[in-house]
XYZ file of C-alpha atoms in Angstrom:
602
model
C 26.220 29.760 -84.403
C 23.713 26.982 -82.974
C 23.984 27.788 -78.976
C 21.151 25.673 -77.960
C 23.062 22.710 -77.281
C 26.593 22.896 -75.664
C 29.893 22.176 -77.244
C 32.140 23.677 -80.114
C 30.097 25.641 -82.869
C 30.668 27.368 -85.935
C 28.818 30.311 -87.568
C 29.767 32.405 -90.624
C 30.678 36.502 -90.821
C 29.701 38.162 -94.085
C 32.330 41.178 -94.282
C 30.706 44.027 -96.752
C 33.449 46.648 -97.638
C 32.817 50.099 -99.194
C 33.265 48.860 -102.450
C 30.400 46.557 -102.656
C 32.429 43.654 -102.431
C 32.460 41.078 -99.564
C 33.968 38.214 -97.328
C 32.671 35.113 -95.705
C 34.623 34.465 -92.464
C 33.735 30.744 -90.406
C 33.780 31.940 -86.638
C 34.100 29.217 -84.209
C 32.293 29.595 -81.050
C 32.032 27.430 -78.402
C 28.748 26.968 -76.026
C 29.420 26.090 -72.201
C 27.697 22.869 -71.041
C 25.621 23.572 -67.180
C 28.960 22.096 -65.815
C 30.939 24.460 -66.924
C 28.506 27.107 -66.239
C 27.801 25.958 -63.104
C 29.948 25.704 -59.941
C 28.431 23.077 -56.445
C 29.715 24.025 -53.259
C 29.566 21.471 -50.408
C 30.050 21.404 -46.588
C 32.213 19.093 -44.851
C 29.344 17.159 -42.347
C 29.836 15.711 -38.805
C 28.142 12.118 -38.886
C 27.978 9.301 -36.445
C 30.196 5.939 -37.075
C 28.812 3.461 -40.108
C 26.381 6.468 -41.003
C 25.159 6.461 -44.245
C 25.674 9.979 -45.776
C 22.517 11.526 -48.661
C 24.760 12.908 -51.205
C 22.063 15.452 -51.258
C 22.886 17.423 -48.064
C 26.009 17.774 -48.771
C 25.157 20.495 -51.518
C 25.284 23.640 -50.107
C 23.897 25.868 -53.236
C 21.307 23.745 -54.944
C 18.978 26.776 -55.635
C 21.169 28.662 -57.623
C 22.257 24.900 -59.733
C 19.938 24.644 -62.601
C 16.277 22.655 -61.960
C 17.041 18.774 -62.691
C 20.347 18.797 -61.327
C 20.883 15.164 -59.490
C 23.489 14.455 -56.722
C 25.003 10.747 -56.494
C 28.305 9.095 -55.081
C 31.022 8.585 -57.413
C 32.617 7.220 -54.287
C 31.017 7.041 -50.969
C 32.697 8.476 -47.719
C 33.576 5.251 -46.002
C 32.436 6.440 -42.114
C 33.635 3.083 -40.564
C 36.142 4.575 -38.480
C 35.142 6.771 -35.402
C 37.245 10.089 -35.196
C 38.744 9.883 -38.933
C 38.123 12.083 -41.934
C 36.565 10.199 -44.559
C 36.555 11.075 -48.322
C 34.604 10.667 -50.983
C 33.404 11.751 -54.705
C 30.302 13.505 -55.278
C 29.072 13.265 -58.801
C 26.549 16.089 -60.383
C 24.385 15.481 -63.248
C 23.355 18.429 -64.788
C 19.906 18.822 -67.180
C 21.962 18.961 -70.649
C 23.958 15.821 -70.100
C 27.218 17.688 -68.644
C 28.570 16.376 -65.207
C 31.125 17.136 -63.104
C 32.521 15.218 -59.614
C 33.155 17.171 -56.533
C 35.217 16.222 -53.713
C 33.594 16.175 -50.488
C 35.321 15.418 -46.959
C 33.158 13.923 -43.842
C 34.195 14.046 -40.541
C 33.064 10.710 -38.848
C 32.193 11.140 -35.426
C 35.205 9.902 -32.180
C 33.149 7.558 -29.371
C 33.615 10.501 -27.409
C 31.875 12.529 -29.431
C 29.310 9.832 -30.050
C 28.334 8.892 -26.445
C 27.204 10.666 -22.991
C 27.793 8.201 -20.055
C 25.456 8.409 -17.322
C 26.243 8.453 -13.703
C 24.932 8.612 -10.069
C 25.765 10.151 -6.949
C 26.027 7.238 -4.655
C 26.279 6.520 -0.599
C 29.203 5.894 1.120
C 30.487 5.021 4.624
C 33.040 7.424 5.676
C 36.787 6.082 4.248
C 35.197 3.992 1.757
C 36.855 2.929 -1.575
C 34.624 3.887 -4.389
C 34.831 1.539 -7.721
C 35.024 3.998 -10.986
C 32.650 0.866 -12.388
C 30.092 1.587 -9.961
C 28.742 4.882 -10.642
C 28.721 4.351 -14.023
C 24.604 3.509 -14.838
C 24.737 3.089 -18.613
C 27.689 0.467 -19.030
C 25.488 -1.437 -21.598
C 24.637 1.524 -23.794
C 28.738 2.760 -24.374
C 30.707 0.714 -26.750
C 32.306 -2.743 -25.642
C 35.918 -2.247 -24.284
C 35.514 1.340 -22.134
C 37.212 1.552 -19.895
C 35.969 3.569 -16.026
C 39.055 4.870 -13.638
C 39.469 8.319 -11.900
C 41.242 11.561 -12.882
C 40.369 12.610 -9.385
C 39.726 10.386 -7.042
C 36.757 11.885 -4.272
C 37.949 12.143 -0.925
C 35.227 10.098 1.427
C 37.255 11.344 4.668
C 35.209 13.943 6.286
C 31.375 12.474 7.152
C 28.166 14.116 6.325
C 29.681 15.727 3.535
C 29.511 15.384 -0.511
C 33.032 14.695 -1.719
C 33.815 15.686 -5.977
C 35.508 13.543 -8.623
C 36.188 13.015 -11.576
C 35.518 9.825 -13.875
C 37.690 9.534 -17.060
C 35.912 7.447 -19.631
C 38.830 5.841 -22.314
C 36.647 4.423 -25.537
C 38.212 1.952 -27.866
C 38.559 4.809 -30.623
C 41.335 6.099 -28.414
C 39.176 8.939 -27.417
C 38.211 9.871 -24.002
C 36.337 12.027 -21.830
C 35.878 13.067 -18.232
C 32.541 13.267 -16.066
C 32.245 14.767 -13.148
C 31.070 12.512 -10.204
C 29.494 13.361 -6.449
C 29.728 11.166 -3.847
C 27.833 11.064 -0.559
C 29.520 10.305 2.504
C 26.973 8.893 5.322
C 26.829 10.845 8.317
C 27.975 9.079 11.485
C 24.441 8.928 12.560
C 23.886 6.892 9.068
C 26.513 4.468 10.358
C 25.983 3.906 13.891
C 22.897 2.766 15.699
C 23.417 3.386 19.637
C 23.058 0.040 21.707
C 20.478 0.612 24.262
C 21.461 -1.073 27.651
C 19.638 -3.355 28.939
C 19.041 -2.066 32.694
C 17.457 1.417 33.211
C 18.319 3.623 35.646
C 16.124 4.101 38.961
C 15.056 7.228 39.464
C 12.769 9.333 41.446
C 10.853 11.710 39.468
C 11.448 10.495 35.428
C 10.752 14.376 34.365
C 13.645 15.855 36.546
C 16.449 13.631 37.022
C 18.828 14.573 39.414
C 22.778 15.114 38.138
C 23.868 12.108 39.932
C 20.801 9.963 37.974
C 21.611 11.941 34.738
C 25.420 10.683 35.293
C 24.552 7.133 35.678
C 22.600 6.989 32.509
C 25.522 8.511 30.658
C 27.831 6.031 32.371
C 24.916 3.034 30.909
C 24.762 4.539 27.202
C 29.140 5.488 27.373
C 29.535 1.372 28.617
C 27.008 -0.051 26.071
C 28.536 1.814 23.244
C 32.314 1.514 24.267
C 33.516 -0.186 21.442
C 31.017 1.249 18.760
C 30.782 5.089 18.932
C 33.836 6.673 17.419
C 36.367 8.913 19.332
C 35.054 12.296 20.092
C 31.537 11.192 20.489
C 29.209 13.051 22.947
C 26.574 11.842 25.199
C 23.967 14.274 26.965
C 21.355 13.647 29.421
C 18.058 15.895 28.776
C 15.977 16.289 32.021
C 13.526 13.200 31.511
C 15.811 11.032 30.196
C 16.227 11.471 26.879
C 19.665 10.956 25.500
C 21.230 12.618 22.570
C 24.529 10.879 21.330
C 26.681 13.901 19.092
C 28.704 11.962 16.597
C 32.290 14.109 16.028
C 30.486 15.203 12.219
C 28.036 17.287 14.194
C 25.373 14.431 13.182
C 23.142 13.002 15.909
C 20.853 9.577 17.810
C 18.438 9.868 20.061
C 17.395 7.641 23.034
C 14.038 8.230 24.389
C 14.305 8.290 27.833
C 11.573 6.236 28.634
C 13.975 3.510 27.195
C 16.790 4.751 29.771
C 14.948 5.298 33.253
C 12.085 4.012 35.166
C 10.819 5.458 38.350
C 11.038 3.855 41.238
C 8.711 1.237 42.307
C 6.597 1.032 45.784
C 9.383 -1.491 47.146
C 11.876 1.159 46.233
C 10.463 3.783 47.743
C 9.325 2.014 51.276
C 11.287 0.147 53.824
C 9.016 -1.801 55.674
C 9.087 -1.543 59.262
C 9.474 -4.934 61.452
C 6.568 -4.696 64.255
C 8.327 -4.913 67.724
C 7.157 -7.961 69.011
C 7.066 -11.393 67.626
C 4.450 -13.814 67.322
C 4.943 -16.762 69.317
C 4.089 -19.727 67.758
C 3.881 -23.128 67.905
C 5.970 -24.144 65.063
C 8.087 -21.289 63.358
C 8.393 -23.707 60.388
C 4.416 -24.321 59.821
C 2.528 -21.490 61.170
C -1.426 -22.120 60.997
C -3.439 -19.669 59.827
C -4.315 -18.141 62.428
C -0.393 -17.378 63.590
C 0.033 -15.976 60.245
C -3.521 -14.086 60.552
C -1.658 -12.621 63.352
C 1.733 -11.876 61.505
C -0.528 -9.924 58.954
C -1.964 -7.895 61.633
C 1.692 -7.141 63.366
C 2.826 -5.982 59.594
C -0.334 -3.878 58.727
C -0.378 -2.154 62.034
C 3.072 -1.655 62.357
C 3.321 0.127 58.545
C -0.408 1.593 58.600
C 0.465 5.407 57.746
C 3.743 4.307 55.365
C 2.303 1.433 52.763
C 0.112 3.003 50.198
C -3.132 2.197 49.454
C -4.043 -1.458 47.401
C -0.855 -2.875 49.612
C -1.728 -6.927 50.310
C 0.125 -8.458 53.027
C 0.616 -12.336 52.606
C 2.521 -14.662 54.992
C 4.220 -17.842 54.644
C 4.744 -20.993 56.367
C 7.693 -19.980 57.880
C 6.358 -15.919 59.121
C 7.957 -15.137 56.259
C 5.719 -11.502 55.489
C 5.291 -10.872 51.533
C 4.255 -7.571 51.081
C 3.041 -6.855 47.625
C 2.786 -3.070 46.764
C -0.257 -1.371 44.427
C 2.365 -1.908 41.541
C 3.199 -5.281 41.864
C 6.899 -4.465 43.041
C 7.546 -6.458 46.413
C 9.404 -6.498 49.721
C 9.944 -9.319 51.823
C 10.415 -9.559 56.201
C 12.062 -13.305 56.757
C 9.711 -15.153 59.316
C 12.555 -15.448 61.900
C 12.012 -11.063 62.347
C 8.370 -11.755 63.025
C 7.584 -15.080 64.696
C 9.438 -16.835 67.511
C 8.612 -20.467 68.675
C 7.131 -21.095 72.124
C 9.281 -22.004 74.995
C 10.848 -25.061 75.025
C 10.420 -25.125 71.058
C 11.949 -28.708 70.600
C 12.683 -28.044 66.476
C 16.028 -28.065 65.030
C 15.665 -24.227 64.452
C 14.753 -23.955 68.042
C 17.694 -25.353 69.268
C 20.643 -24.480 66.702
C 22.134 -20.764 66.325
C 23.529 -20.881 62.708
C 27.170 -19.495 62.840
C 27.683 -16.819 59.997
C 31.682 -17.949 58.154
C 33.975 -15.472 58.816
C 34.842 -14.463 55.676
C 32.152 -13.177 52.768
C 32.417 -14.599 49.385
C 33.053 -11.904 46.490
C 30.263 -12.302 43.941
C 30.119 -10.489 40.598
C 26.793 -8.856 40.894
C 25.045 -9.536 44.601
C 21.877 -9.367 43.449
C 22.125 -12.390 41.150
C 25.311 -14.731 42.210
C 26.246 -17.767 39.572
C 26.210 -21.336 40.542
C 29.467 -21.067 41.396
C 29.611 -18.190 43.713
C 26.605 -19.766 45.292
C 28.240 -23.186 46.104
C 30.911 -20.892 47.585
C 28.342 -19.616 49.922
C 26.443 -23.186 50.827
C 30.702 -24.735 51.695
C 31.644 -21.124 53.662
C 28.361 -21.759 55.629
C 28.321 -25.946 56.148
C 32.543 -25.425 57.010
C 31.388 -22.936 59.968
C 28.851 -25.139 60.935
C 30.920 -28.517 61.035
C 29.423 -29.982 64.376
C 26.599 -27.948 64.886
C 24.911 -28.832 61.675
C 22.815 -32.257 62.575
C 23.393 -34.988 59.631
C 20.658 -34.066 57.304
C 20.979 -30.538 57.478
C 20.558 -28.932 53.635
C 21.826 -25.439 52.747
C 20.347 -23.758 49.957
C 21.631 -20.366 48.507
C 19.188 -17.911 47.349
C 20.130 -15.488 44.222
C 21.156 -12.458 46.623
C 23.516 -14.729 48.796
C 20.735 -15.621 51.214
C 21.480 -19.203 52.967
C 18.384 -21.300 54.109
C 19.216 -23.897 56.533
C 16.679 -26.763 56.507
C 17.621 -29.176 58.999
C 16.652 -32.716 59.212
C 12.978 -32.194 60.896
C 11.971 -29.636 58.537
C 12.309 -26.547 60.585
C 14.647 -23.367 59.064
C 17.291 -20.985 59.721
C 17.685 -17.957 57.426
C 21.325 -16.003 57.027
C 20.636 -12.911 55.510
C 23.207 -12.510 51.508
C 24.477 -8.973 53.479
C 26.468 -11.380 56.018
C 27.789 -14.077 53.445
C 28.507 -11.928 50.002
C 30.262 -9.034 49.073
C 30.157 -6.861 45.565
C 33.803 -6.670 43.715
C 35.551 -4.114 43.664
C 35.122 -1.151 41.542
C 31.648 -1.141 42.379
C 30.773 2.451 40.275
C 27.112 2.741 42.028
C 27.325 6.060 45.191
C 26.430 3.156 47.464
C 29.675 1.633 45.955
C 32.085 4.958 46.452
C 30.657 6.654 49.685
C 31.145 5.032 53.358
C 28.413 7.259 55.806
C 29.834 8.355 58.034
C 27.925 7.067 61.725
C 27.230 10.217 64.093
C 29.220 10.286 66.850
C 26.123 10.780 69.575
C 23.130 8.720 69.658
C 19.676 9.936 70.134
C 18.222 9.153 73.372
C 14.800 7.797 72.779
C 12.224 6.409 74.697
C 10.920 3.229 73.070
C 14.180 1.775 70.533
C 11.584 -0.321 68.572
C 9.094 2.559 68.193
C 10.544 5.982 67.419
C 8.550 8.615 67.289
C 8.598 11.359 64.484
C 10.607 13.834 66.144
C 13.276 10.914 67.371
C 13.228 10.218 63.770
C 14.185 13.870 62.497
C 16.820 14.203 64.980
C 18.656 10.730 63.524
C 18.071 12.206 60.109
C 19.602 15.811 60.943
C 22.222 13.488 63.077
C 22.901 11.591 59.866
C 23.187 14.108 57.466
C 25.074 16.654 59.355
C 27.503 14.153 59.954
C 27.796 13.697 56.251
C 27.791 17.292 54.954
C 30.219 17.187 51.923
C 29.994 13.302 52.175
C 26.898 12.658 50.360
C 25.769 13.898 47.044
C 23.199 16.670 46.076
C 19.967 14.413 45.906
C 20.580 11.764 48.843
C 17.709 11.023 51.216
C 17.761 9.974 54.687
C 15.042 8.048 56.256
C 14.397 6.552 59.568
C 12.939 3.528 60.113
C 10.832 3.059 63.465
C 13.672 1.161 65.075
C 16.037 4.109 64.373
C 17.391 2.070 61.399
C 18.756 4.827 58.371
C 18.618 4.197 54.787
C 20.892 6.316 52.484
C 19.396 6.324 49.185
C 21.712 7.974 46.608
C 20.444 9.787 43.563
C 21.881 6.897 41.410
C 19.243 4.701 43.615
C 21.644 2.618 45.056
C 21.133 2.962 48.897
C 23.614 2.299 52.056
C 21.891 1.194 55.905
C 23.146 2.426 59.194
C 21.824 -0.023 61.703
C 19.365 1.602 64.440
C 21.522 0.426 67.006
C 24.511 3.054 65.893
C 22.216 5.769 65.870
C 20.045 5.596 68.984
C 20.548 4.577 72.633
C 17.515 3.829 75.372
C 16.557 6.332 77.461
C 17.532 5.648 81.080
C 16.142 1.580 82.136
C 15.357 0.620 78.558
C 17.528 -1.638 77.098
C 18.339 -0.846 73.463
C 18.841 -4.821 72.536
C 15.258 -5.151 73.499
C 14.153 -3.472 69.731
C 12.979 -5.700 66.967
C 16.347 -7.462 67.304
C 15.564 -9.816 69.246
C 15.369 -13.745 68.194
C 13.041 -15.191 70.791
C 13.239 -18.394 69.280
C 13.194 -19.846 72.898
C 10.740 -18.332 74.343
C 10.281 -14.406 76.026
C 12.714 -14.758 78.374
C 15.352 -14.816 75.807
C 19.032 -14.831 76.372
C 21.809 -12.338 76.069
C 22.996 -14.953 73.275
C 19.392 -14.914 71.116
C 19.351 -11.130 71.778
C 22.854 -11.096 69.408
C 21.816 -13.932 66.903
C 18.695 -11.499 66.707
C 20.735 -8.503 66.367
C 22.604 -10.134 63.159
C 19.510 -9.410 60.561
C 20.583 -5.556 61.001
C 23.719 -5.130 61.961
C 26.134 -7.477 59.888
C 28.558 -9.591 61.504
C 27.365 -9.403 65.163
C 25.936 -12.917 65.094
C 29.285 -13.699 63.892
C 30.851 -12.457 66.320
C 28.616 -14.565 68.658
C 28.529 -17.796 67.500
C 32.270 -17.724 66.447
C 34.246 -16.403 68.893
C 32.028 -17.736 71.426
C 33.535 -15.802 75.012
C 36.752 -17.881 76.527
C 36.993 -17.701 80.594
C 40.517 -16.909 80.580
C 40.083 -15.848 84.193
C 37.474 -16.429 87.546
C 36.284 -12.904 86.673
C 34.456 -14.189 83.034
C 32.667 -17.320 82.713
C 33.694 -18.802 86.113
C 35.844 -21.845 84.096
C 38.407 -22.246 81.671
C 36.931 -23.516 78.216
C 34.931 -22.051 75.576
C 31.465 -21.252 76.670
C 29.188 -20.520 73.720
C 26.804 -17.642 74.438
C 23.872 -19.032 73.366
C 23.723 -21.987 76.167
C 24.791 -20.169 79.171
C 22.175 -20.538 82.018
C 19.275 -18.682 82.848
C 19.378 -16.767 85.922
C 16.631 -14.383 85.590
C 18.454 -11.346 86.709
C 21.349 -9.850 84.171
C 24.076 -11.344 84.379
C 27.055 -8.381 84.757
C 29.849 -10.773 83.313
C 28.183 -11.835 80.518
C 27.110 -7.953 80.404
C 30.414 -7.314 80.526
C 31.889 -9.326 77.697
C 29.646 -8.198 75.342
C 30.170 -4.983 76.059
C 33.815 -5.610 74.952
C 32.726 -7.819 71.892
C 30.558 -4.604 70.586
C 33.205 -1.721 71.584
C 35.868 -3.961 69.711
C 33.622 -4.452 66.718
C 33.042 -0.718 66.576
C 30.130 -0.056 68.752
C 27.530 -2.442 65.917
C 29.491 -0.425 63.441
C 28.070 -2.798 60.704
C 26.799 -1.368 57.001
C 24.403 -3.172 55.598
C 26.232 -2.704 52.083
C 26.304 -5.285 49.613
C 29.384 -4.540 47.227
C 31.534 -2.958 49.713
C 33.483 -3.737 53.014
């Protein structure tokens, strides 16, 4: 038979037998075609959506199909649809003509399968509602109609901390997938930015505050921040300043400390004192130059060993002594402590006591009163002066209460803001909180304008062992030279016990002959100047003075029975033991000059 060529053949048997004779027998035969022969084997492939398939690598066993075997599609594997099975006919041409098709299956990729969605790990506040859209960063790469939401949601609650979720991405196929997501939760210090306040804190050496100065600038940074830090925040005070603000995460602000304190300046730290004797001049409204050349001198001598070096001394029209520290800071002695007019002074000022109301206003803050609280002032002062004013008379209120009285020929009257204005209530400063208490002895002393250093220590130890337990760790007493104690607490707020509580004359001095003394009319000055004198230090005495005034209410007073003011009783040139007498009364029932200078607190 012919087997070169495939199909059914025939081929003839020649049967011999023993005999000799013989047969001819047709055999058919039949000669397998390559596709019969031969058997493909294919995979199943994995291909993306709308993929065109090569018929080619589907074939698994090409090498052992005969050389010049071709691959085509009967029918192509529609891939169309994402996550289906798609079928199709794979037809195989073999060298001698045969063929055969072979099914083949293709598994067309699901969206899921197809796509990796990209995300971030984005910032939070603490609380905050994160969008499943939003940390999503390849929206426009994933097929049209996914959809974002979360399998777990992460929990943004606890600050400073990186919360988990988990994003499940739904494609249009129907399949899905889920990502896991971090989130960042900002640290309270991320959130909040500490308000500075806008006044710093005093203090006396800005490398070692004292407790009571590192309180107060926890009390500033606590007020300026009351409605901003959250509950359970901490504020610390570091020795120079510096403040660290602990958020309740553990996180943490700083405030430099040179934004919090400042030390104190030269007016801060001195007290002038007021020289002893006046200048008598011819005008106490327009001194010439040289009164006030001699108002200088009276200043420098009198504060030679206490202002520092650089310290310029300048002087007004009115005696009023400017004195202008090496750092610019300032203090200021009203002319009416330093100059008197000559006797007989004819001026206004000359003539007319000022009578201090009865009652002080309550201001807000008495270093800086509003309009309003200062028209308060100017009325309290022009009602006590109804008939004693002239017509003309102005009254101008300076921004710490102080009252100027200008009357009509130009000459002045000052009433210190410690006599008309008090601080509210609630005052949170030491010198708000603590009341000195005054010594019960005085020191005995030989000159009450000019104490000497020892007369000085003893009304320091006086002062301070009266307040042992009273004042806090860091308060310091000093003397002035007319015996006159400033408290200064370590907040820097300070308290003044007038001179007059705290020393008495030694035996023939007379202890209203200090600096107190207003000889506005002259050196022979009454009992009456002596107390409108005595007012600049010790509160309410000129008051007391011009106000009550001292009623004869019998032959043993005044000698008659009206009103007598003080200030115009005659002069007799010897002391007079009634008037004596009733002032002795007026100061024993005011407490003895009992008088704070204090200006928030009664």
């Amino acid at each position: 038979p012919d087997t070169k060529t495939p199909g059914a053949k025939t081929g003839e048997v020649t049967v011999k037998y023993k005999d000799g004779s013989s047969d001819t027998v047709t055999v058919p035969v039949h000669v397998n075609s390559e596709a019969e022969t031969n058997q493909p084997t294919v995979s199943t492939p994995t291909v993306d959506q709308n993929a065109e398939v090569d018929p080619n690598s589907v074939v698994t066993n090409k090498g052992t199909l005969p050389k010049g075997t071709t691959y085509s599609w009967t029918t192509k594997p529609n891939t169309s649809e994402a996550g289906q099975t798609a079928n199709g006919s794979l037809h195989v041409a073999y060298p001698d003509g045969s063929s055969e098709d072979v099914p083949v299956k293709v598994t067309v990729k699901s969206n899921a399968d197809q796509y990796t969605p990209e995300v971030k790990t984005p910032t939070v506040d603490q609380n905050a509602e994160v969008d499943p859209n939003s940390v999503v960063t390849n929206q426009d790469k994933l097929p049209q109609g996914t959809k974002y939401s979360w399998t777990t949601k992460p929990d943004t609650s606890k600050a400073g901390q990186t919360a988990n979720g988990s994003l499940h991405v739904a494609y249009p196929d129907g399949s899905s997938e889920d990502v896991p997501v971090k989130v960042t939760v900002k640290s309270n210090n991320d959130q909040y930015q500490p308000t500075v306040p806008g006044d710093k804190v005093t203090v006396k050496d800005p490398s070692h505050l004292t407790e009571g100065e590192k309180d107060q600038v926890k009390t500033n940074v606590t007020n300026a921040n009351k409605d901003k830090f959250p509950d359970g925040t901490e504020v610390t005070v570091g020795d120079d300043g510096t403040t660290t603000v602990t958020y309740p995460d553990k996180s943490t602000d700083t405030i430099n400390g040179s934004d919090l304190v400042r030390p104190e300046n030269d007016a801060e730290k001195t007290t002038p004192n007021v020289p002893g004797d006046k200048v008598t001049v011819k005008d106490p409204s327009h001194l010439t130059e040289g009164e006030k050349d001699q108002v200088k001198t009276n200043v420098t001598n009198a504060n030679k060993d206490k202002f520092p070096d650089g310290t310029e001394v300048t002087v007004g029209d009115d005696g009023t002594a400017t004195v202008t520290y090496p750092d610019g800071s300032q203090d200021t002695i009203p002319g009416d402590q330093l100059v008197q007019g000559q006797k007989g002074d004819t001026t206004d000022a000359g003539n007319i006591t000022p009578t201090v109301p009865g009652g002080k206003v309550t201001v807000k803050d008495p270093s800086h009163l509003t309009d309003s609280e200062k028209d308060q002032v100017k009325k309290n002062v022009e009602d006590a002066n109804k008939g004693n004013f002239p017509a003309g008379t102005e009254v101008t209120v300076g921004a710490d209460g102080t009252a100027t009285v200008t009357y009509p020929d130009g000459s002045q009257d000052t009433i210190p803001g410690d006599q008309l204005v008090q601080g509210q209530k609630g005052d949170t400063t030491d010198a708000g909180n603590i009341t000195p208490t005054v010594p019960g002895g005085k020191v005995t002393v030989k000159d009450p304008s000019h104490l000497t250093d020892s007369e000085k220590d003893q009304v320091k130890k006086n002062v301070e062992d009266a307040n042992k337990g009273n004042f806090p760790a860091g308060t310091e007493v000093t003397v002035g030279a007319d015996g006159t104690a400033t408290v200064t607490y370590p907040d820097g707020s300070k308290d003044v016990i007038a001179g007059t509580d705290l020393i008495i004359a030694a035996k023939g001095e007379d202890v209203l002959g200090s600096k107190y003394h207003s000889h506005k009319n002259g050196s022979n000055s009454s009992q009456a100047d002596r107390v409108k004198g005595a007012s600049t230090a010790n509160g309410s005495i000129a008051n007391a003075g011009n106000n009550l005034g001292v009623k004869g209410e019998s032959d043993n007073a005044i000698g008659n029975n009206k009103a007598t003011s003080l200030k115009t009783l005659p002069q007799t040139g010897t002391k007079d033991t009634s008037i004596l007498g009733v002032l002795g009364m007026l100061l024993a029932s005011l407490g003895l000059f009992g008088f704070k200078k204090k200006r928030d607190k009664e």
